[in-house]
CSV table of C-alpha atoms in Angstrom, one decimal:
chain,number,residue,atom,x,y,z
A,12,MET,CA,45.4,66.0,52.0
A,13,THR,CA,46.8,64.6,55.2
A,14,ASN,CA,46.2,61.1,56.2
A,15,ILE,CA,45.8,60.4,59.9
A,16,LYS,CA,46.2,56.7,60.8
A,17,ARG,CA,43.1,55.5,62.5
A,18,LYS,CA,43.4,53.0,65.4
A,19,ALA,CA,40.0,51.3,65.2
A,20,PRO,CA,39.2,49.0,62.3
A,21,PRO,CA,36.5,50.1,59.7
A,22,GLY,CA,32.9,49.8,60.9
A,23,ASP,CA,31.5,49.0,64.3
A,24,PHE,CA,33.7,47.3,66.8
A,25,ALA,CA,31.1,44.6,67.3
A,26,ILE,CA,31.3,43.4,63.7
A,27,TRP,CA,34.9,42.6,64.3
A,28,ILE,CA,34.1,40.4,67.3
A,29,PHE,CA,31.5,38.7,65.0
A,30,ILE,CA,34.1,38.4,62.1
A,31,PHE,CA,36.7,36.7,64.4
A,32,ALA,CA,34.0,34.4,65.8
A,33,GLU,CA,33.0,33.4,62.3
A,34,LEU,CA,36.6,33.0,61.1
A,35,SER,CA,37.3,30.7,64.1
A,36,VAL,CA,34.4,28.5,63.1
A,37,PHE,CA,35.6,28.3,59.5
A,38,ALA,CA,39.2,27.6,60.8
A,39,ILE,CA,37.9,24.6,62.7
A,40,PHE,CA,36.1,23.4,59.6
A,41,PHE,CA,39.2,23.8,57.4
A,42,LEU,CA,41.5,22.0,59.8
A,43,ALA,CA,38.9,19.2,60.4
A,44,TYR,CA,38.7,18.8,56.6
A,45,ALA,CA,42.5,18.7,56.2
A,46,PHE,CA,43.0,16.2,59.0
A,47,ALA,CA,40.0,14.0,57.9
A,48,ARG,CA,41.6,13.9,54.5
A,49,TYR,CA,44.9,12.7,56.0
A,50,ASN,CA,43.2,9.4,57.0
A,51,ASN,CA,41.3,9.0,53.7
A,52,VAL,CA,43.6,10.5,51.0
A,53,GLU,CA,42.6,8.2,48.1
A,54,MET,CA,38.9,8.6,48.8
A,55,PHE,CA,39.1,12.4,49.1
A,56,ASN,CA,41.1,12.7,45.8
A,57,GLU,CA,38.7,10.4,44.0
A,58,TYR,CA,35.6,12.4,44.9
A,59,GLN,CA,37.3,15.8,44.7
A,60,ALA,CA,37.9,15.0,41.0
A,61,THR,CA,34.1,15.0,40.5
A,62,LEU,CA,33.8,18.6,41.6
A,63,ASP,CA,33.4,21.3,38.9
A,64,LYS,CA,36.6,23.4,39.2
A,65,THR,CA,35.5,25.8,36.6
A,66,ALA,CA,32.3,26.6,38.6
A,67,GLY,CA,34.5,27.1,41.7
A,68,MET,CA,36.8,29.4,39.8
A,69,ILE,CA,33.9,31.5,38.4
A,70,ASN,CA,32.5,31.8,41.9
A,71,THR,CA,35.9,32.9,43.2
A,72,ILE,CA,36.1,35.6,40.6
A,73,ALA,CA,32.4,36.6,41.3
A,74,LEU,CA,33.2,37.1,45.0
A,75,LEU,CA,36.5,39.0,44.3
A,76,THR,CA,34.6,41.2,41.9
A,77,SER,CA,31.9,41.8,44.4
A,78,SER,CA,34.5,42.7,47.0
A,79,LEU,CA,36.1,45.2,44.5
A,80,PHE,CA,32.7,46.8,44.0
A,81,VAL,CA,32.2,47.1,47.8
A,82,ALA,CA,35.7,48.7,48.1
A,83,MET,CA,34.7,51.1,45.3
A,84,ALA,CA,31.5,51.9,47.1
A,85,VAL,CA,33.5,52.9,50.2
A,86,HIS,CA,35.9,54.8,48.0
A,87,PHE,CA,33.0,56.9,46.5
A,88,MET,CA,31.4,57.4,49.9
A,89,GLN,CA,34.7,58.9,51.2
A,90,LYS,CA,34.3,61.4,48.4
A,91,ASN,CA,30.6,61.9,49.3
A,92,GLU,CA,29.4,60.6,46.0
A,93,ILE,CA,26.2,58.9,47.2
A,94,LYS,CA,24.7,57.8,43.9
A,95,LYS,CA,27.9,56.0,42.8
A,96,THR,CA,28.2,54.4,46.2
A,97,THR,CA,24.6,53.0,45.9
A,98,PHE,CA,25.3,51.9,42.3
A,99,TYR,CA,28.4,49.9,43.3
A,100,LEU,CA,26.6,48.4,46.3
A,101,TYR,CA,23.9,47.1,44.0
A,102,LEU,CA,26.5,45.8,41.6
A,103,SER,CA,28.2,43.9,44.4
A,104,ILE,CA,24.8,42.3,45.3
A,105,VAL,CA,24.4,41.2,41.7
A,106,MET,CA,27.9,39.5,41.9
A,107,GLY,CA,26.8,37.8,45.1
A,108,PHE,CA,23.7,36.6,43.3
A,109,ILE,CA,25.8,35.1,40.5
A,110,PHE,CA,27.7,33.2,43.2
A,111,LEU,CA,24.5,31.8,44.6
A,112,VAL,CA,23.2,30.8,41.1
A,113,VAL,CA,26.5,29.0,40.2
A,114,LYS,CA,26.6,27.3,43.6
A,115,SER,CA,22.9,26.3,43.3
A,116,TYR,CA,23.7,24.8,39.9
A,117,GLU,CA,26.5,22.7,41.5
A,118,TYR,CA,24.2,21.6,44.3
A,119,SER,CA,21.4,20.6,41.9
A,120,HIS,CA,24.0,18.5,40.0
A,121,ILE,CA,25.3,16.6,43.0
A,122,PHE,CA,21.9,16.2,44.7
A,123,GLY,CA,20.5,15.1,41.3
A,124,GLU,CA,23.0,12.2,41.4
A,125,GLY,CA,21.6,11.2,44.8
A,126,ILE,CA,24.6,12.5,46.7
A,127,SER,CA,23.9,13.7,50.2
A,128,LEU,CA,25.7,14.5,53.5
A,129,SER,CA,25.7,10.8,54.4
A,130,THR,CA,27.2,9.6,51.1
A,131,ASN,CA,30.8,9.7,52.4
A,132,LEU,CA,33.1,11.8,54.5
A,133,PHE,CA,34.3,13.9,51.6
A,134,TYR,CA,30.8,15.0,50.5
A,135,MET,CA,29.8,15.5,54.2
A,136,PHE,CA,32.6,18.1,54.4
A,137,TYR,CA,32.0,19.5,50.9
A,138,ILE,CA,28.3,20.0,51.4
A,139,SER,CA,28.5,21.3,55.0
A,140,LEU,CA,31.4,23.6,54.4
A,141,THR,CA,30.1,25.2,51.2
A,142,PHE,CA,26.5,25.4,52.4
A,143,PHE,CA,27.7,27.1,55.6
A,144,HIS,CA,29.6,29.6,53.4
A,145,PHE,CA,26.5,29.9,51.1
A,146,MET,CA,24.4,31.0,54.0
A,147,HIS,CA,27.1,33.6,54.8
A,148,VAL,CA,26.9,35.0,51.3
A,149,LEU,CA,23.1,35.2,51.6
A,150,LEU,CA,23.4,37.0,54.9
A,151,GLY,CA,26.0,39.3,53.4
A,152,MET,CA,23.8,40.2,50.5
A,153,ILE,CA,20.9,41.0,52.9
A,154,ILE,CA,23.3,43.3,54.9
A,155,LEU,CA,24.5,45.0,51.7
A,156,LEU,CA,21.0,45.5,50.5
A,157,ALA,CA,20.0,47.1,53.8
A,158,VAL,CA,23.1,49.3,53.5
A,159,ALA,CA,22.3,50.3,49.9
A,160,VAL,CA,18.7,51.2,50.7
A,161,LYS,CA,19.7,53.2,53.8
A,162,ASN,CA,22.3,54.9,51.6
A,163,GLN,CA,19.7,55.8,49.1
A,164,GLN,CA,17.7,57.4,51.9
A,165,GLY,CA,20.7,59.6,52.8
A,166,ALA,CA,21.7,57.8,56.0
A,167,TYR,CA,25.5,57.9,55.2
A,168,SER,CA,28.0,60.5,54.3
A,169,SER,CA,31.8,60.8,54.2
A,170,SER,CA,31.8,61.7,57.9
A,171,ASN,CA,29.2,59.1,59.0
A,172,MET,CA,29.9,55.9,57.2
A,173,ALA,CA,30.3,53.4,60.0
A,174,GLY,CA,27.2,51.4,58.8
A,175,LEU,CA,28.6,51.1,55.3
A,176,GLU,CA,32.0,50.1,56.6
A,177,THR,CA,30.4,47.5,58.9
A,178,GLY,CA,28.6,45.9,56.0
A,179,ALA,CA,31.7,46.1,53.8
A,180,SER,CA,33.9,44.4,56.4
A,181,TYR,CA,31.5,41.5,56.8
A,182,TRP,CA,31.4,41.1,53.0
A,183,HIS,CA,35.2,41.1,52.7
A,184,MET,CA,35.3,38.4,55.4
A,185,VAL,CA,32.9,36.2,53.3
A,186,ASP,CA,35.3,36.7,50.4
A,187,LEU,CA,38.4,35.9,52.5
A,188,VAL,CA,36.9,32.6,53.7
A,189,TRP,CA,36.1,31.6,50.1
A,190,VAL,CA,39.7,32.4,49.0
A,191,ILE,CA,40.8,29.6,51.5
A,192,LEU,CA,37.9,27.3,50.9
A,193,PHE,CA,38.1,27.1,47.1
A,194,PRO,CA,41.7,25.8,46.8
A,195,LEU,CA,41.3,23.6,49.9
A,196,VAL,CA,38.2,21.7,48.7
A,197,TYR,CA,38.4,22.0,44.9
A,198,ILE,CA,42.1,22.1,44.0
A,199,ILE,CA,44.6,20.7,46.6
A,200,LYS,CA,45.2,17.0,46.1
B,12,MET,CA,38.2,77.7,65.4
B,13,SER,CA,36.3,75.7,62.9
B,14,ASN,CA,33.9,72.9,64.0
B,15,ILE,CA,34.0,71.4,60.5
B,16,LYS,CA,35.1,67.7,60.7
B,17,THR,CA,37.0,66.7,57.7
B,18,THR,CA,36.9,63.3,56.2
B,19,THR,CA,40.6,62.7,56.8
B,20,GLU,CA,39.9,62.8,60.5
B,21,THR,CA,37.2,60.2,60.5
B,22,THR,CA,37.8,57.8,57.7
B,23,HIS,CA,40.6,55.9,56.0
B,24,LYS,CA,43.0,57.2,53.4
B,25,ILE,CA,41.2,57.0,50.1
B,26,TYR,CA,42.7,54.2,47.9
B,27,SER,CA,42.7,55.3,44.3
B,28,LEU,CA,40.5,53.4,41.8
B,29,PRO,CA,43.5,52.2,39.7
B,30,LEU,CA,45.1,50.7,42.8
B,31,LEU,CA,41.8,48.9,43.8
B,32,ILE,CA,41.4,47.6,40.2
B,33,GLY,CA,45.0,46.6,40.0
B,34,ILE,CA,44.6,44.5,43.2
B,35,TRP,CA,41.5,42.9,41.7
B,36,VAL,CA,43.4,42.0,38.6
B,37,ALA,CA,46.2,40.4,40.7
B,38,LEU,CA,43.6,38.5,42.7
B,39,VAL,CA,41.9,37.2,39.6
B,40,PHE,CA,45.2,36.3,38.0
B,41,PHE,CA,46.2,34.2,41.1
B,42,THR,CA,42.8,32.5,41.1
B,43,VAL,CA,43.2,31.4,37.5
B,44,PHE,CA,46.8,30.4,38.2
B,45,THR,CA,45.6,28.3,41.3
B,46,THR,CA,43.0,26.5,39.2
B,47,TRP,CA,45.5,25.9,36.4
B,48,ILE,CA,48.4,24.6,38.6
B,49,GLY,CA,46.0,22.4,40.5
B,50,GLY,CA,44.9,20.6,37.3
B,51,SER,CA,48.1,20.8,35.3
B,52,GLY,CA,49.9,17.7,36.6
B,53,VAL,CA,53.2,19.4,35.6
B,54,PHE,CA,54.6,19.6,39.1
B,55,VAL,CA,54.8,17.2,41.9
B,56,ILE,CA,52.0,17.4,44.4
B,57,SER,CA,54.1,18.8,47.3
B,58,THR,CA,55.2,21.7,45.0
B,59,ILE,CA,51.6,22.4,43.9
B,60,MET,CA,50.5,22.4,47.6
B,61,LEU,CA,53.2,24.9,48.7
B,62,VAL,CA,52.5,27.2,45.7
B,63,ILE,CA,48.8,27.1,46.4
B,64,MET,CA,49.4,27.9,50.1
B,65,ALA,CA,51.6,30.8,49.1
B,66,ASN,CA,48.9,31.9,46.7
B,67,ILE,CA,46.2,31.8,49.5
B,68,PHE,CA,48.5,33.8,51.8
B,69,PHE,CA,49.2,36.5,49.2
B,70,LYS,CA,45.6,36.8,48.1
B,71,SER,CA,44.4,37.0,51.7
B,72,TYR,CA,47.0,39.7,52.4
B,73,LEU,CA,45.7,41.8,49.5
B,74,ILE,CA,42.1,41.5,50.7
B,75,ILE,CA,43.0,42.2,54.3
B,76,ASP,CA,45.3,45.2,53.6
B,77,PHE,CA,43.5,46.9,50.7
B,78,PHE,CA,39.9,45.8,50.4
B,79,MET,CA,39.3,45.6,54.2
B,80,GLY,CA,41.6,48.6,54.7
B,81,LEU,CA,43.4,47.1,57.7
B,82,GLN,CA,46.7,48.5,56.3
B,83,GLN,CA,45.6,51.9,57.8
B,84,VAL,CA,44.5,50.9,61.3
B,85,ALA,CA,46.3,49.9,64.5
B,86,PHE,CA,48.8,47.0,63.8
B,87,ILE,CA,47.0,44.6,66.1
B,88,TRP,CA,44.1,44.2,63.7
B,89,ARG,CA,46.3,43.4,60.8
B,90,PHE,CA,48.4,41.1,63.0
B,91,LEU,CA,45.3,39.2,64.1
B,92,MET,CA,44.1,38.6,60.6
B,93,ILE,CA,47.5,37.6,59.2
B,94,PHE,CA,48.0,35.4,62.2
B,95,TYR,CA,44.7,33.7,61.4
B,96,ILE,CA,45.8,33.1,57.8
B,97,ILE,CA,49.2,31.7,58.9
B,98,PHE,CA,47.5,29.5,61.5
B,99,VAL,CA,45.0,28.0,59.1
B,100,CYS,CA,47.5,27.6,56.3
B,101,SER,CA,50.1,26.0,58.7
B,102,GLY,CA,47.5,23.6,59.9
B,103,ILE,CA,46.5,22.6,56.4
B,104,VAL,CA,50.2,22.1,55.4
B,105,LEU,CA,50.8,20.0,58.5
B,106,ALA,CA,47.8,17.8,57.8
B,107,TYR,CA,49.0,17.3,54.2
B,108,PHE,CA,52.6,16.6,55.0
B,109,LEU,CA,52.2,14.4,58.0
């Protein structure tokens, strides 16, 4: 089997414009967090210690696993195995749901203690950054669900899988952002 | 001449399942390692910081190249993504070591 190097990235070109726009917004958030911490190192370290690192790690693994399932869905679509593609797309949605459940548990814990955006600068960044990402996970799951349903209806094949690749690219972007966000907010002191 | 369009002309090279799973195992390993080293207190903070940054870069590279599949497209796309990671990581390192 010969492999011809494709010039265009996977999926629709428009999704890559969207992905870079989203990544730029997250980059501003990350750098704002890092430089805000520079002026409040002790306060950031004190409140960072209150975060549940295990929950953060579980969520990272959930998203990485979800990304693996999406990559496997693309793998099976390339082989025209429609049912396996659909199966792995649904599995990736389940992993995304686990992420949302764990994150909601974390939110319920901190909101239950009366912590809000106005509590201090650390929590302002923590809540806004993670909630912004939370909404992206939710949107990604809706996109994957739409792709899975369309796939079940026979919309995609190995020679027509731009829609699937578009959804997959967006989901990998969501994963990539969390790979930076988790150590930055939960781990680095 | 045949009008049949083969998958190799329209899609990426098919990564094998063992390769994808191997990359996932590496990603999970580095995630657990990041969490461990962050809470271990064994190393000085600047060392932990640099190890975690290297970790972020390597994990991002694996996701970009293999899960996103940018290893197989025009170099500019891969460059843009890697540049993004280097830009963000450099900014974070700068803020921490100022």
